[in-house]
Coordinates of C-alpha atoms in Angstrom, one line a residue:
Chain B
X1 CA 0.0 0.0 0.0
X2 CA 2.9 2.5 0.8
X3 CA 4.1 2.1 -3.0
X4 CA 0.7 3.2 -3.9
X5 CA 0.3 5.6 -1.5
X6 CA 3.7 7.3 -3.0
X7 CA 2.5 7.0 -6.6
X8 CA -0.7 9.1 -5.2
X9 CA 1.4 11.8 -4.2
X10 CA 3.7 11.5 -6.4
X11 CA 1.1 12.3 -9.4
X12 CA -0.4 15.0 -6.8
X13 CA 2.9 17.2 -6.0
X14 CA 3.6 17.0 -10.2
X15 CA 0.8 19.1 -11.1
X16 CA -1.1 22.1 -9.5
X17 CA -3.9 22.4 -11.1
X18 CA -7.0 19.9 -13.0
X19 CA -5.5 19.7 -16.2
X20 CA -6.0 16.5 -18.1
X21 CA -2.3 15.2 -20.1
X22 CA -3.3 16.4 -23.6
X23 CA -1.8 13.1 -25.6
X24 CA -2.9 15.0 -28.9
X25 CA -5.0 17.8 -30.0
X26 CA -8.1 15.4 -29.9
X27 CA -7.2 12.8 -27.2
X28 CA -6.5 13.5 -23.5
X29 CA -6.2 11.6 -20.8
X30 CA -7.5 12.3 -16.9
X31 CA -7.5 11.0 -13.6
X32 CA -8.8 11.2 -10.0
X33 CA -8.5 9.5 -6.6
X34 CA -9.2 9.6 -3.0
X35 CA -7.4 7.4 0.0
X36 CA -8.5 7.8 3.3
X37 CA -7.8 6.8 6.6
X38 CA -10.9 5.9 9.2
X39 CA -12.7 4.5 12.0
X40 CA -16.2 3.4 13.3
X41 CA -17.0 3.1 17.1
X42 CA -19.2 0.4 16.2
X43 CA -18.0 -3.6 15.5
X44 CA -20.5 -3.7 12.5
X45 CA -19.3 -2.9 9.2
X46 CA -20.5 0.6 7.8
X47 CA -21.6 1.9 4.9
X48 CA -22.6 -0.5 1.6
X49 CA -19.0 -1.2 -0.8
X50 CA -16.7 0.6 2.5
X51 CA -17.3 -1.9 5.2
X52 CA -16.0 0.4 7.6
X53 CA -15.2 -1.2 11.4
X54 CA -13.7 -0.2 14.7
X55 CA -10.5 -0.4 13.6
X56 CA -8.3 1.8 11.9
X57 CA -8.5 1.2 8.1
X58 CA -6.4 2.6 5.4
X59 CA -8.2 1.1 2.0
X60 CA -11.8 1.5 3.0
X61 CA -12.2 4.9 0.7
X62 CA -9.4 3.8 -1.9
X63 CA -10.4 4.9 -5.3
X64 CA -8.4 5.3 -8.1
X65 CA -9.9 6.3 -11.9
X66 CA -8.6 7.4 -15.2
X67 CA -10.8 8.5 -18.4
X68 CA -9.6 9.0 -21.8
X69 CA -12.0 11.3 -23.8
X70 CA -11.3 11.9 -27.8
X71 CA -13.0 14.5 -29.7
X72 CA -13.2 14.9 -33.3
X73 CA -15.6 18.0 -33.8
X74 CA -19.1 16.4 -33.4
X75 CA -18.0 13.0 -32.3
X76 CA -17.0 11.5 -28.8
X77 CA -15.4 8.7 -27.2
X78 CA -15.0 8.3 -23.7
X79 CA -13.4 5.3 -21.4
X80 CA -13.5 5.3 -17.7
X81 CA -12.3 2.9 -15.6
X82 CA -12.2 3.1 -11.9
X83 CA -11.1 1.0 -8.8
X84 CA -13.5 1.7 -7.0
X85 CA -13.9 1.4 -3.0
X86 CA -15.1 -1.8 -3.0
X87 CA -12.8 -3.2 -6.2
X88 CA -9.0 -4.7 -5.8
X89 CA -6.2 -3.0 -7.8
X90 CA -5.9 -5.8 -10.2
X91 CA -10.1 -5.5 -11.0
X92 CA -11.6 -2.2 -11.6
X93 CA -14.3 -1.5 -13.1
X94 CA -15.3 -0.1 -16.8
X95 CA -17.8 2.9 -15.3
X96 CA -18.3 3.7 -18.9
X97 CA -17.3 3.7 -22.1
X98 CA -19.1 5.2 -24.9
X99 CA -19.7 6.8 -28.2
X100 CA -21.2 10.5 -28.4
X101 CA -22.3 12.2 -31.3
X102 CA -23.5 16.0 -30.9
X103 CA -26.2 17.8 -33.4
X104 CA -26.9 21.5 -32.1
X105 CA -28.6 21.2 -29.1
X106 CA -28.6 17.8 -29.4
X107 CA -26.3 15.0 -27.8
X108 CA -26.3 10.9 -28.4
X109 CA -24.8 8.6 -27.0
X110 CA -24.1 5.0 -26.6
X111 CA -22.4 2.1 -24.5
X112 CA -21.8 1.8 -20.9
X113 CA -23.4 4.9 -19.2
X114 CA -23.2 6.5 -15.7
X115 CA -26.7 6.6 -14.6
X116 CA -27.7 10.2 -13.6
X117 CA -29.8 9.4 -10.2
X118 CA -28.5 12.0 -8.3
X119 CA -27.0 15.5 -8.2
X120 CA -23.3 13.7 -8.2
X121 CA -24.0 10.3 -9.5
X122 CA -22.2 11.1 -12.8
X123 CA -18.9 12.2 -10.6
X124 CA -19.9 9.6 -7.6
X125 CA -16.6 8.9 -7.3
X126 CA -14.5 11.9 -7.9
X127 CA -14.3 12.7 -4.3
X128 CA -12.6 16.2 -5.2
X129 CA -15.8 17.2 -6.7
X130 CA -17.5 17.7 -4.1
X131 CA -17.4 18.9 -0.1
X132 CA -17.9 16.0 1.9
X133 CA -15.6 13.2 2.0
X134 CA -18.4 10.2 1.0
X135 CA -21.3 11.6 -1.0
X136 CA -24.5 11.5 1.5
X137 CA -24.9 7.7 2.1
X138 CA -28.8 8.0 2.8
X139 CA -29.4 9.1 -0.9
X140 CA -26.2 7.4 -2.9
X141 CA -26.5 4.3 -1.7
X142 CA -30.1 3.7 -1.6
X143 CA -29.6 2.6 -5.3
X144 CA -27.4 -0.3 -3.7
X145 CA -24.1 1.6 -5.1
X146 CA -25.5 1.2 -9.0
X147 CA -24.1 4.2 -10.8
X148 CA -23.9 2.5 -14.6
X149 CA -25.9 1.1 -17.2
X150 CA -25.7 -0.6 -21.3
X151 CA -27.7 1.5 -23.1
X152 CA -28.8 4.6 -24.8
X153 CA -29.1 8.3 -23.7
X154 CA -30.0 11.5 -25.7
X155 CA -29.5 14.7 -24.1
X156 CA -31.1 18.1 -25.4
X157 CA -29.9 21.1 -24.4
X158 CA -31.8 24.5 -24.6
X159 CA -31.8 27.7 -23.4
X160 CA -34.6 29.1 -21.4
X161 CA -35.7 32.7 -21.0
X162 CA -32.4 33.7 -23.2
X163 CA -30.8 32.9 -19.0
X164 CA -31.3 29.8 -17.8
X165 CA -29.8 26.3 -19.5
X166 CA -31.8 22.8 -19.5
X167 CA -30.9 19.6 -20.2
X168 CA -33.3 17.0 -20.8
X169 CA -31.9 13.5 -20.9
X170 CA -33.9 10.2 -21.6
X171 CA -32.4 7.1 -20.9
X172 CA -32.9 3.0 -21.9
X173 CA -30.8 0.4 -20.4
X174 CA -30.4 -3.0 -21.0
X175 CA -29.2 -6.4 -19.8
X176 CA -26.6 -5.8 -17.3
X177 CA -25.2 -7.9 -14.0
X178 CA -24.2 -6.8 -10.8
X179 CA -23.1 -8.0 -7.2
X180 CA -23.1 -6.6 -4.0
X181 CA -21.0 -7.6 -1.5
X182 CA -23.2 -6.7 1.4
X183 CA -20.8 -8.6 4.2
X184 CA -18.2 -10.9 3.4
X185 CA -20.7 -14.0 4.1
X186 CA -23.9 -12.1 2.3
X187 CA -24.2 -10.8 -1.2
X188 CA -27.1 -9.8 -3.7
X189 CA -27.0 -10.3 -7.0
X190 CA -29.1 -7.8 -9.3
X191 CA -29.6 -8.6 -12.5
X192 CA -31.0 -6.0 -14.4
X193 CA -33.4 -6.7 -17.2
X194 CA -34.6 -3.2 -18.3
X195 CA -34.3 0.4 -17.2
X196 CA -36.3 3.2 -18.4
X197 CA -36.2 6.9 -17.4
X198 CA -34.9 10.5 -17.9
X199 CA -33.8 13.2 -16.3
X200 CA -33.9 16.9 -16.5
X201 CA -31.6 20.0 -15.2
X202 CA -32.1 23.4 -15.1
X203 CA -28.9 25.3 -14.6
X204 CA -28.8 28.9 -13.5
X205 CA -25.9 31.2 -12.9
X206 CA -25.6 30.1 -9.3
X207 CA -27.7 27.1 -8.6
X208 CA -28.8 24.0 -10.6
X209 CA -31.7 22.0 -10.3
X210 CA -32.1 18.1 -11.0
X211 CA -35.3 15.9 -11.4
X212 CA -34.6 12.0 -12.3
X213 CA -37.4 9.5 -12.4
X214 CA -36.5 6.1 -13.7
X215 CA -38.0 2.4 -13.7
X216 CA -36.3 -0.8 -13.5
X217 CA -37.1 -4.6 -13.7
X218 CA -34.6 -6.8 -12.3
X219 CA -34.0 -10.1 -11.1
X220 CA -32.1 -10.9 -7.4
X221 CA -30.5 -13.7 -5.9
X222 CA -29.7 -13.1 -2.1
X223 CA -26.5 -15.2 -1.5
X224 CA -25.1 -16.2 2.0
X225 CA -22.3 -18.2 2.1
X226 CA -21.4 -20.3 4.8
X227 CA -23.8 -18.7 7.0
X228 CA -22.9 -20.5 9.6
X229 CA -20.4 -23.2 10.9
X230 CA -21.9 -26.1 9.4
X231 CA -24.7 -24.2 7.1
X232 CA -24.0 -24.7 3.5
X233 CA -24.4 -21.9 1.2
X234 CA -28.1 -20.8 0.7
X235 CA -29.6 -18.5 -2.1
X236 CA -33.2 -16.8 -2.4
X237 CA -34.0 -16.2 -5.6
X238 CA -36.2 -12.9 -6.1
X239 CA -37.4 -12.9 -9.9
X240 CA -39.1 -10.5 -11.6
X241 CA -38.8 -7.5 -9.4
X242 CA -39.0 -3.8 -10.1
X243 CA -37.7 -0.4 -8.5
X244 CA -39.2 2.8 -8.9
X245 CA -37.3 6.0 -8.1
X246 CA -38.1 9.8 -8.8
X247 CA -35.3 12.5 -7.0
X248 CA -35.1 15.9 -7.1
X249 CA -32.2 17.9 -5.8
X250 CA -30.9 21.6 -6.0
X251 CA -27.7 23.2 -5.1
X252 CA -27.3 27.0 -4.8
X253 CA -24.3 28.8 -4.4
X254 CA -24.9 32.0 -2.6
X255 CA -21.7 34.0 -2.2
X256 CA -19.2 31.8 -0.1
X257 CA -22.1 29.7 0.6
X258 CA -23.1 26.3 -0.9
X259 CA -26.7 24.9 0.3
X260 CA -27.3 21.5 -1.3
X261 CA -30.6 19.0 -0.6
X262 CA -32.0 16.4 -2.2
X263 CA -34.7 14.0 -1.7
X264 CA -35.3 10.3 -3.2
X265 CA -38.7 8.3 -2.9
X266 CA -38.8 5.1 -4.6
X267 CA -41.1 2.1 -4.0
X268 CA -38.2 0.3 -1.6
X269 CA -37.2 3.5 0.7
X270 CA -37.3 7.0 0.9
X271 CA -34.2 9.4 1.7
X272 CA -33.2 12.8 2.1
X273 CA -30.3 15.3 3.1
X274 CA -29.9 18.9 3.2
X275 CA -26.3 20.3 3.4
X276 CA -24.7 23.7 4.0
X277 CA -21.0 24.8 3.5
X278 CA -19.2 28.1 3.9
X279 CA -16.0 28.9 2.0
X280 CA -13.2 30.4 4.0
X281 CA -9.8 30.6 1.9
X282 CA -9.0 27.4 1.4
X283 CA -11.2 25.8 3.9
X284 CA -14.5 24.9 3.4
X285 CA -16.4 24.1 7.0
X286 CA -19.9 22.0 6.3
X287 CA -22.5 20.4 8.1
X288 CA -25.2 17.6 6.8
X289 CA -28.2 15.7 8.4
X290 CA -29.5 12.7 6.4
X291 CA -32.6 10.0 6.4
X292 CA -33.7 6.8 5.4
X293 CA -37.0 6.0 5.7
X294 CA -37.6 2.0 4.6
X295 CA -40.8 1.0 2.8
X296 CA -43.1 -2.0 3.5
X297 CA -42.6 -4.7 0.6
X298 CA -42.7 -8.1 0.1
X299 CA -39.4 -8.6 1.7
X300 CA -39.2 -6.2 4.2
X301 CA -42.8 -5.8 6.8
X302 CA -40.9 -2.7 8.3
X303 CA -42.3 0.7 7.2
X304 CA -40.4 3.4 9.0
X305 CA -37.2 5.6 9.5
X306 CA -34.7 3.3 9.8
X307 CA -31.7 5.1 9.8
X308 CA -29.8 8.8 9.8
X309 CA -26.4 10.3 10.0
X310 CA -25.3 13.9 10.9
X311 CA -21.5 14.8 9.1
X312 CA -19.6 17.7 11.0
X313 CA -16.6 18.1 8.7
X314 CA -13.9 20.7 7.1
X315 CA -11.9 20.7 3.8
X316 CA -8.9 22.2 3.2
X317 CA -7.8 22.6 -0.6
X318 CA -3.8 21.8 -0.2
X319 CA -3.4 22.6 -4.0
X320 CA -5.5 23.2 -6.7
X321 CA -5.9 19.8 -7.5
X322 CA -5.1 18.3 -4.2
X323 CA -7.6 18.7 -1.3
X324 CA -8.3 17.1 2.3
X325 CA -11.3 16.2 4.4
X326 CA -11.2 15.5 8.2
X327 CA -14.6 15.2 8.9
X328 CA -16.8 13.3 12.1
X329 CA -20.3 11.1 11.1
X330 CA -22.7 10.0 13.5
X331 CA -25.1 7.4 12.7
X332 CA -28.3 6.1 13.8
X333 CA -30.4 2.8 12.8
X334 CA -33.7 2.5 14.3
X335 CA -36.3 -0.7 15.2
X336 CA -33.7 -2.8 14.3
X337 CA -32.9 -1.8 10.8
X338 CA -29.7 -1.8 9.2
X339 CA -29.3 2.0 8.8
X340 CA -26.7 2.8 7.3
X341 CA -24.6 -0.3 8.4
X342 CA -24.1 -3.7 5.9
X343 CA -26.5 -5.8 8.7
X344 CA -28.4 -5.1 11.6
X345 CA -26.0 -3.8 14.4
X346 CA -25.9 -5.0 17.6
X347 CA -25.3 -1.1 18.8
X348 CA -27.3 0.7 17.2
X349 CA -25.1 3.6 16.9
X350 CA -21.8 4.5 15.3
X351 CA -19.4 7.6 15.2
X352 CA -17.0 7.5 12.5
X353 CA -14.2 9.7 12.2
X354 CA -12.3 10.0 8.3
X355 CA -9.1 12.0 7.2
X356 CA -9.3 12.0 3.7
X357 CA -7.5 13.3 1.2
X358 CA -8.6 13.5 -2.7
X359 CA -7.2 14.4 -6.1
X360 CA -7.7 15.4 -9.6
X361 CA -4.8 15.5 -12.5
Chain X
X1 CA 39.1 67.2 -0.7
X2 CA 35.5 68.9 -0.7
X3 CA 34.7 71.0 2.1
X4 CA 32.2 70.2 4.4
X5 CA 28.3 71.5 3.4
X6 CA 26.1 73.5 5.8
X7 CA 22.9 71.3 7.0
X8 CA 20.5 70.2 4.9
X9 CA 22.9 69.9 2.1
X10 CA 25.2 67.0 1.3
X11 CA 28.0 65.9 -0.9
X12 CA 26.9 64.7 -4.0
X13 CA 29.1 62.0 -6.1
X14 CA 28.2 61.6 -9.5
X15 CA 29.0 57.9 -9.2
X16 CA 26.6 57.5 -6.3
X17 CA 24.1 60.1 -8.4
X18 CA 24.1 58.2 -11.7
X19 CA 23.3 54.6 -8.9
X20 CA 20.5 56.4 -7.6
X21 CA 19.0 57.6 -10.5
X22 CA 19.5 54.3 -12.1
X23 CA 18.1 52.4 -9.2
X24 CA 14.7 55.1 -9.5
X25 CA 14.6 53.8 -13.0
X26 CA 15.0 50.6 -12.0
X27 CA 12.1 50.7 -9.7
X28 CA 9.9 52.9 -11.8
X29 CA 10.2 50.0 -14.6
X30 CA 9.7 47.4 -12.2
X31 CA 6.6 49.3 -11.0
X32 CA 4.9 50.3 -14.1
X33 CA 6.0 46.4 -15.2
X34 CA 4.1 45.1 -12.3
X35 CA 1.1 47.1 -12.9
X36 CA 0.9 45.9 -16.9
X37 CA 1.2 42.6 -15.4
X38 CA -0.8 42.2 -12.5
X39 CA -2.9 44.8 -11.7
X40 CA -6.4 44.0 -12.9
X41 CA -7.7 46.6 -15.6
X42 CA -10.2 44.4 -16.7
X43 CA -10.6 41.0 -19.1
X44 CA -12.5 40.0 -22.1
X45 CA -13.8 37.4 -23.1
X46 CA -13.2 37.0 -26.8
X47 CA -13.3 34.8 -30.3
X48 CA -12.0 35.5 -33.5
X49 CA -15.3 34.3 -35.1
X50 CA -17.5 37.6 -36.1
X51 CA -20.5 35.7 -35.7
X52 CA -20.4 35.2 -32.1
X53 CA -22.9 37.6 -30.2
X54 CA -22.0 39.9 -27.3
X55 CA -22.6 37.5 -24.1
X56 CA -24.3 38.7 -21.2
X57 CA -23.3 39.1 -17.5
X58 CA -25.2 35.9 -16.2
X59 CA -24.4 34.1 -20.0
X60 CA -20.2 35.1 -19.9
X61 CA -20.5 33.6 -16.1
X62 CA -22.4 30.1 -17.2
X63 CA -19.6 29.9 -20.2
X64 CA -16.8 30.1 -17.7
X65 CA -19.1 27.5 -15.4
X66 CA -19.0 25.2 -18.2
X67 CA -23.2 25.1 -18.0
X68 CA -23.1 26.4 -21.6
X69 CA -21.8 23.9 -24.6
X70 CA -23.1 26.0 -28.0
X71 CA -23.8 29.7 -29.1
X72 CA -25.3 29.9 -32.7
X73 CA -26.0 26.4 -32.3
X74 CA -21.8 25.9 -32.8
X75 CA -20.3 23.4 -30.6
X76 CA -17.7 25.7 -28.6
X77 CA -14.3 25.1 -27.4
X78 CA -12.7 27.2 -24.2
X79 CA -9.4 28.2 -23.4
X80 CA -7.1 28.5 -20.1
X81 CA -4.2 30.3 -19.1
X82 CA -1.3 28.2 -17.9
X83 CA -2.0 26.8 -14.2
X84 CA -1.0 29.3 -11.2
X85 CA -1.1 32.3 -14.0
X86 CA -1.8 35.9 -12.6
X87 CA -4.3 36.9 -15.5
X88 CA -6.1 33.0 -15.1
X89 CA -6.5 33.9 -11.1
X90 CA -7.9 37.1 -11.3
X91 CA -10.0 36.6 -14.2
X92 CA -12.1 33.4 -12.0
X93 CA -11.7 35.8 -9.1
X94 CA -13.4 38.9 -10.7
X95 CA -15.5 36.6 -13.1
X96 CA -17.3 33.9 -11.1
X97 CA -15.6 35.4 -7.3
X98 CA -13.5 31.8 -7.1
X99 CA -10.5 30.8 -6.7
X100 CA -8.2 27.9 -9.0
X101 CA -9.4 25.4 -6.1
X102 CA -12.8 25.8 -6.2
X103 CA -12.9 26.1 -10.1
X104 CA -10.9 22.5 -10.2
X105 CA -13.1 20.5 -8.6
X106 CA -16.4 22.4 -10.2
X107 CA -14.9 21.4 -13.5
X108 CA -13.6 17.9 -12.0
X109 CA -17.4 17.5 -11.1
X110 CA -18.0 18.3 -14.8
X111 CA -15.3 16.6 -16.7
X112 CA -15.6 13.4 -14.8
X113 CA -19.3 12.9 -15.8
X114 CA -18.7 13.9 -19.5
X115 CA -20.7 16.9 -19.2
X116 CA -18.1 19.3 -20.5
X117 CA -14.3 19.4 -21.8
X118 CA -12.3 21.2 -19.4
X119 CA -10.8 24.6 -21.2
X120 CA -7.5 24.2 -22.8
X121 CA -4.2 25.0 -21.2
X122 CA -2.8 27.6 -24.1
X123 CA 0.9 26.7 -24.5
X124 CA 2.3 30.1 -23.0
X125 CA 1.1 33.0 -20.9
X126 CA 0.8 35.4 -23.9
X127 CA -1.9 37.0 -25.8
X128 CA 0.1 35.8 -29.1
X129 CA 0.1 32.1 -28.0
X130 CA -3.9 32.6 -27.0
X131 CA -4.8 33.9 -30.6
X132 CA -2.8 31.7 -32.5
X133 CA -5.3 29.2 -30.6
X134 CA -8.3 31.1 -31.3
X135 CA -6.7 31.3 -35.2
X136 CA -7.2 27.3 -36.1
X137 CA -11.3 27.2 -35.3
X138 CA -14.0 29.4 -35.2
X139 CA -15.7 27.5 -32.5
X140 CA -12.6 28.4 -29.7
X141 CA -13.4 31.5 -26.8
X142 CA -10.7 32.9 -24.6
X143 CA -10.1 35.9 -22.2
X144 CA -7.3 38.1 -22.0
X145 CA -6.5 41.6 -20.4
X146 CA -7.9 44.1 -22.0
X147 CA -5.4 46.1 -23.2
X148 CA -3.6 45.5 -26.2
X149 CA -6.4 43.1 -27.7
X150 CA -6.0 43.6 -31.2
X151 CA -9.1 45.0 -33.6
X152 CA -9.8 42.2 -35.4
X153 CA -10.9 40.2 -32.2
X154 CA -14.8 39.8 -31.4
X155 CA -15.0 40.9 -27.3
X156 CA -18.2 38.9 -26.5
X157 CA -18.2 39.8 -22.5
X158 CA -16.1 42.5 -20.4
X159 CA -14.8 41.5 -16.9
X160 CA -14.8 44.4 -14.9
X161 CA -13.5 45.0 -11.5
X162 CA -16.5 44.6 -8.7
X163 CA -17.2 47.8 -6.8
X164 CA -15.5 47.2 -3.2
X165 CA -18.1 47.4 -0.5

């Protein structure tokens, strides 16, 4: 890990500011990552993908990701593939990869897609992009850490009132796998069969808005393994199932002040945050409360609040390009929910305290 | 040997003279170097394609957000001044009131969802390196002091200092 953790800064200290390597007039090639180090209060992993415990851990957060975008006039190509938190070094994932072609106001595209849930799904894991160390776990994880899709997008753009911008971006998806390692003797399988939606953004000079509604069928296999001393391995198969999800976030910028919410309701749970951040030179002090509110369904008879989290944190750009978060969560699961943790804790409460430090080139 | 001067006067070399003259000069170029350089006298934001319209306050701000990708319907490209660049600092400062950190990771945010293409790094902090840029499309946009644009440039938006309060 220390090699890696040299080749982080090393890339880091070379450049001081976001400029992606320009390999040719029409190709260039990009990069971000974060590496933390952190600790829970609380014996039961946190956090879907992070598995965070009561120990000190140094590759919970680890993300590493590098795009390579080529544009000829009206036509695009993008790669990005990123280790994410959950991924080891020798197996990261292909977020997307995809061919774009632009008409005026007009943008198609095709491939593997980054599916635009949420204010920050589309930079989920570009940690220097936004304030906090962990995007809100209430609203980015409610989508069970999903943030691609195969399929096609078109995006319009348009201008509104000769001052505001729009985008209006329908989406299909097809056929696509994907496992969740829940706990290390507990995974879900989610195979998707279909997803249908769009999503829409107004942009002014200081705020933007997003709505997203989308549908999905899917199938799911719950998975334990060894369960128990002596269990064999046991799956549940779940066919034939669907999620329904409509969000809608804003973030304004008001002066040296960011206010960001958003809210998610969906036919498995319901979540919401609200955020607020003041810029002082380089530091950025911020506060956020979230919810999760789970929903009755054929798997689940609970229908309730079953979780929150309150972040007290500060940021501290260290270069342009190069910024760290030290920042203290508190969570909460309630009538026995998970919350925010992988399974149902025994303590039903966790602090967890993160230094994290994040990078573009 | 000179004899000695009645108070307030004082011997004057013309080697030390000619020094501090020179050093005046010195500072004087120095000075009215540093103001040409640094001191803000305003930006534009500018293309060498005639067809572009004047821009707006709240549209020149949403370019330099990366929230706009077209004008005329032309797919447009932007340009930077090299990292840690005086007339690149000021211009965010004055423009959109950020600094280079906050406009990183805003076009980090941007970049790394294949919303927009971050601006291009021109080669050299100069207004000749910048145009030559500008010179191979229609579709590029750059800013640049003020003074000394040439005529033939299209100013689409003037950054102008903020009042102080």
């Amino acid at each position: 890990m220390s090699r890696k953790l040299i080749f982080v800064l090393a890339l880091v200290t070379s450049q001081y500011a976001y400029a992606s390597v320009e390999l040719s007039d029409k190709l260039s090639l990009s990069g971000f990552g974060s590496s933390s180090v952190t600790k829970s209060d609380n014996e039961t992993p946190l956090i879907i993908n992070r598995r965070i415990v009561d120990q000190w851990c140094w590759d919970c957060d680890t993300t590493f990701g590098l795009q390579l975008d080529y544009y000829n006039d009206a036509f695009k190509a993008s790669a990005q593939v990123v280790k994410r938190p959950q991924d080891k070094w020798s197996n990261p994932e292909l977020e997307w990869a995809y061919l774009g072609y632009t008409h005026e106001n007009f943008e198609f595209r095709a491939g593997r897609l980054r599916l635009p849930a949420f204010l920050a799904s589309e930079y989920y894991f570009v940690g220097h992009a936004y304030k906090t160390a962990r995007p809100p776990e209430e609203l980015y994880n409610s989508i069970l850490g999903i943030t691609a899709y195969n399929g096609i997008n078109l995006v319009w753009n348009f201008e509104l009132f000769d001052t505001y911008q729009v985008n209006v971006t329908p989406f299909i998806g097809f056929e696509d796998e994907n496992t969740l390692e829940i706990s290390k003797s507990f995974h879900v399988d989610v195979d998707v069969k279909d997803i249908l939606g769009f999503s829409t953004e107004l942009h002014g000079d200081f705020f933007k808005w997003k709505f997203t509604y989308f549908d999905a069928e899917y199938d799911q296999v719950f998975i334990f393994n060894n369960p128990a001393p002596g269990v064999a391995k046991r799956e549940i198969d779940l066919p034939d199932r669907r999620f329904e999800l409509y969000s809608l976030g804003a973030e304004y910028e008001l002066n040296n002040w960011t206010l960001t919410a958003e809210r998610q309701i969906g036919n498995v749970r319901s979540t919401w945050y609200a955020s607020l951040a003041y810029r002082m030179h380089k530091f950025t002090p911020y506060i956020l409360y979230g919810e999760t509110k789970t929903k009755k369904t054929d798997v689940t008879p609970f229908d309730g609040k079953s979780g929150s989290s309150s972040v007290i944190g500060i940021r501290y750009d260290i270069l342009n390009n190069l910024s760290v978060n030290m920042e203290l969560q508190s969570f909460k699961s309630f009538a026995g929910e998970r919350g925010s943790f992988t399974t149902t804790p025994q303590d039903r409460d966790a602090d967890l305290a993160t230094v994290m430090f994040n990078f573009v080139f | 040997m000179q004899p000695a001067l009645p108070y307030p006067y004082t011997a004057v070399n013309k080697n030390n003279l000619f020094k501090t003259f020179s050093l005046l000069l010195m500072l004087t170029v120095a000075f009215a170097f540093s103001s040409i350089t640094y001191a803000f006298e305003g930006y534009a934001i500018i293309s060498l394609n005639p067809d572009f319209k004047t821009l707006s306050k709240g549209k020149a701000r949403m370019l330099y957000r990366g929230k706009i990708k077209t004008l005329q319907g032309q797919i447009i490209e932007l340009s930077d001044w090299p990292s840690e660049n005086e007339v690149r600092t000021t211009f965010y400062q004055e423009l959109l009131g950020k600094d280079l950190a906050q406009m990183n990771a805003h076009w980090a945010g941007l970049s790394f969802s294949g919303k927009a293409r971050v601006p291009k790094e021109i080669d050299n902090a100069n207004l000749e390196s910048l145009l030559q840029w500008l010179s191979e499309k229609d579709s590029r946009i750059g800013y640049a002091p003020l003074a000394n644009l040439p005529k033939h440039v299209n100013v689409l938006y003037v950054v102008e200092k903020e009042k102080q309060q």
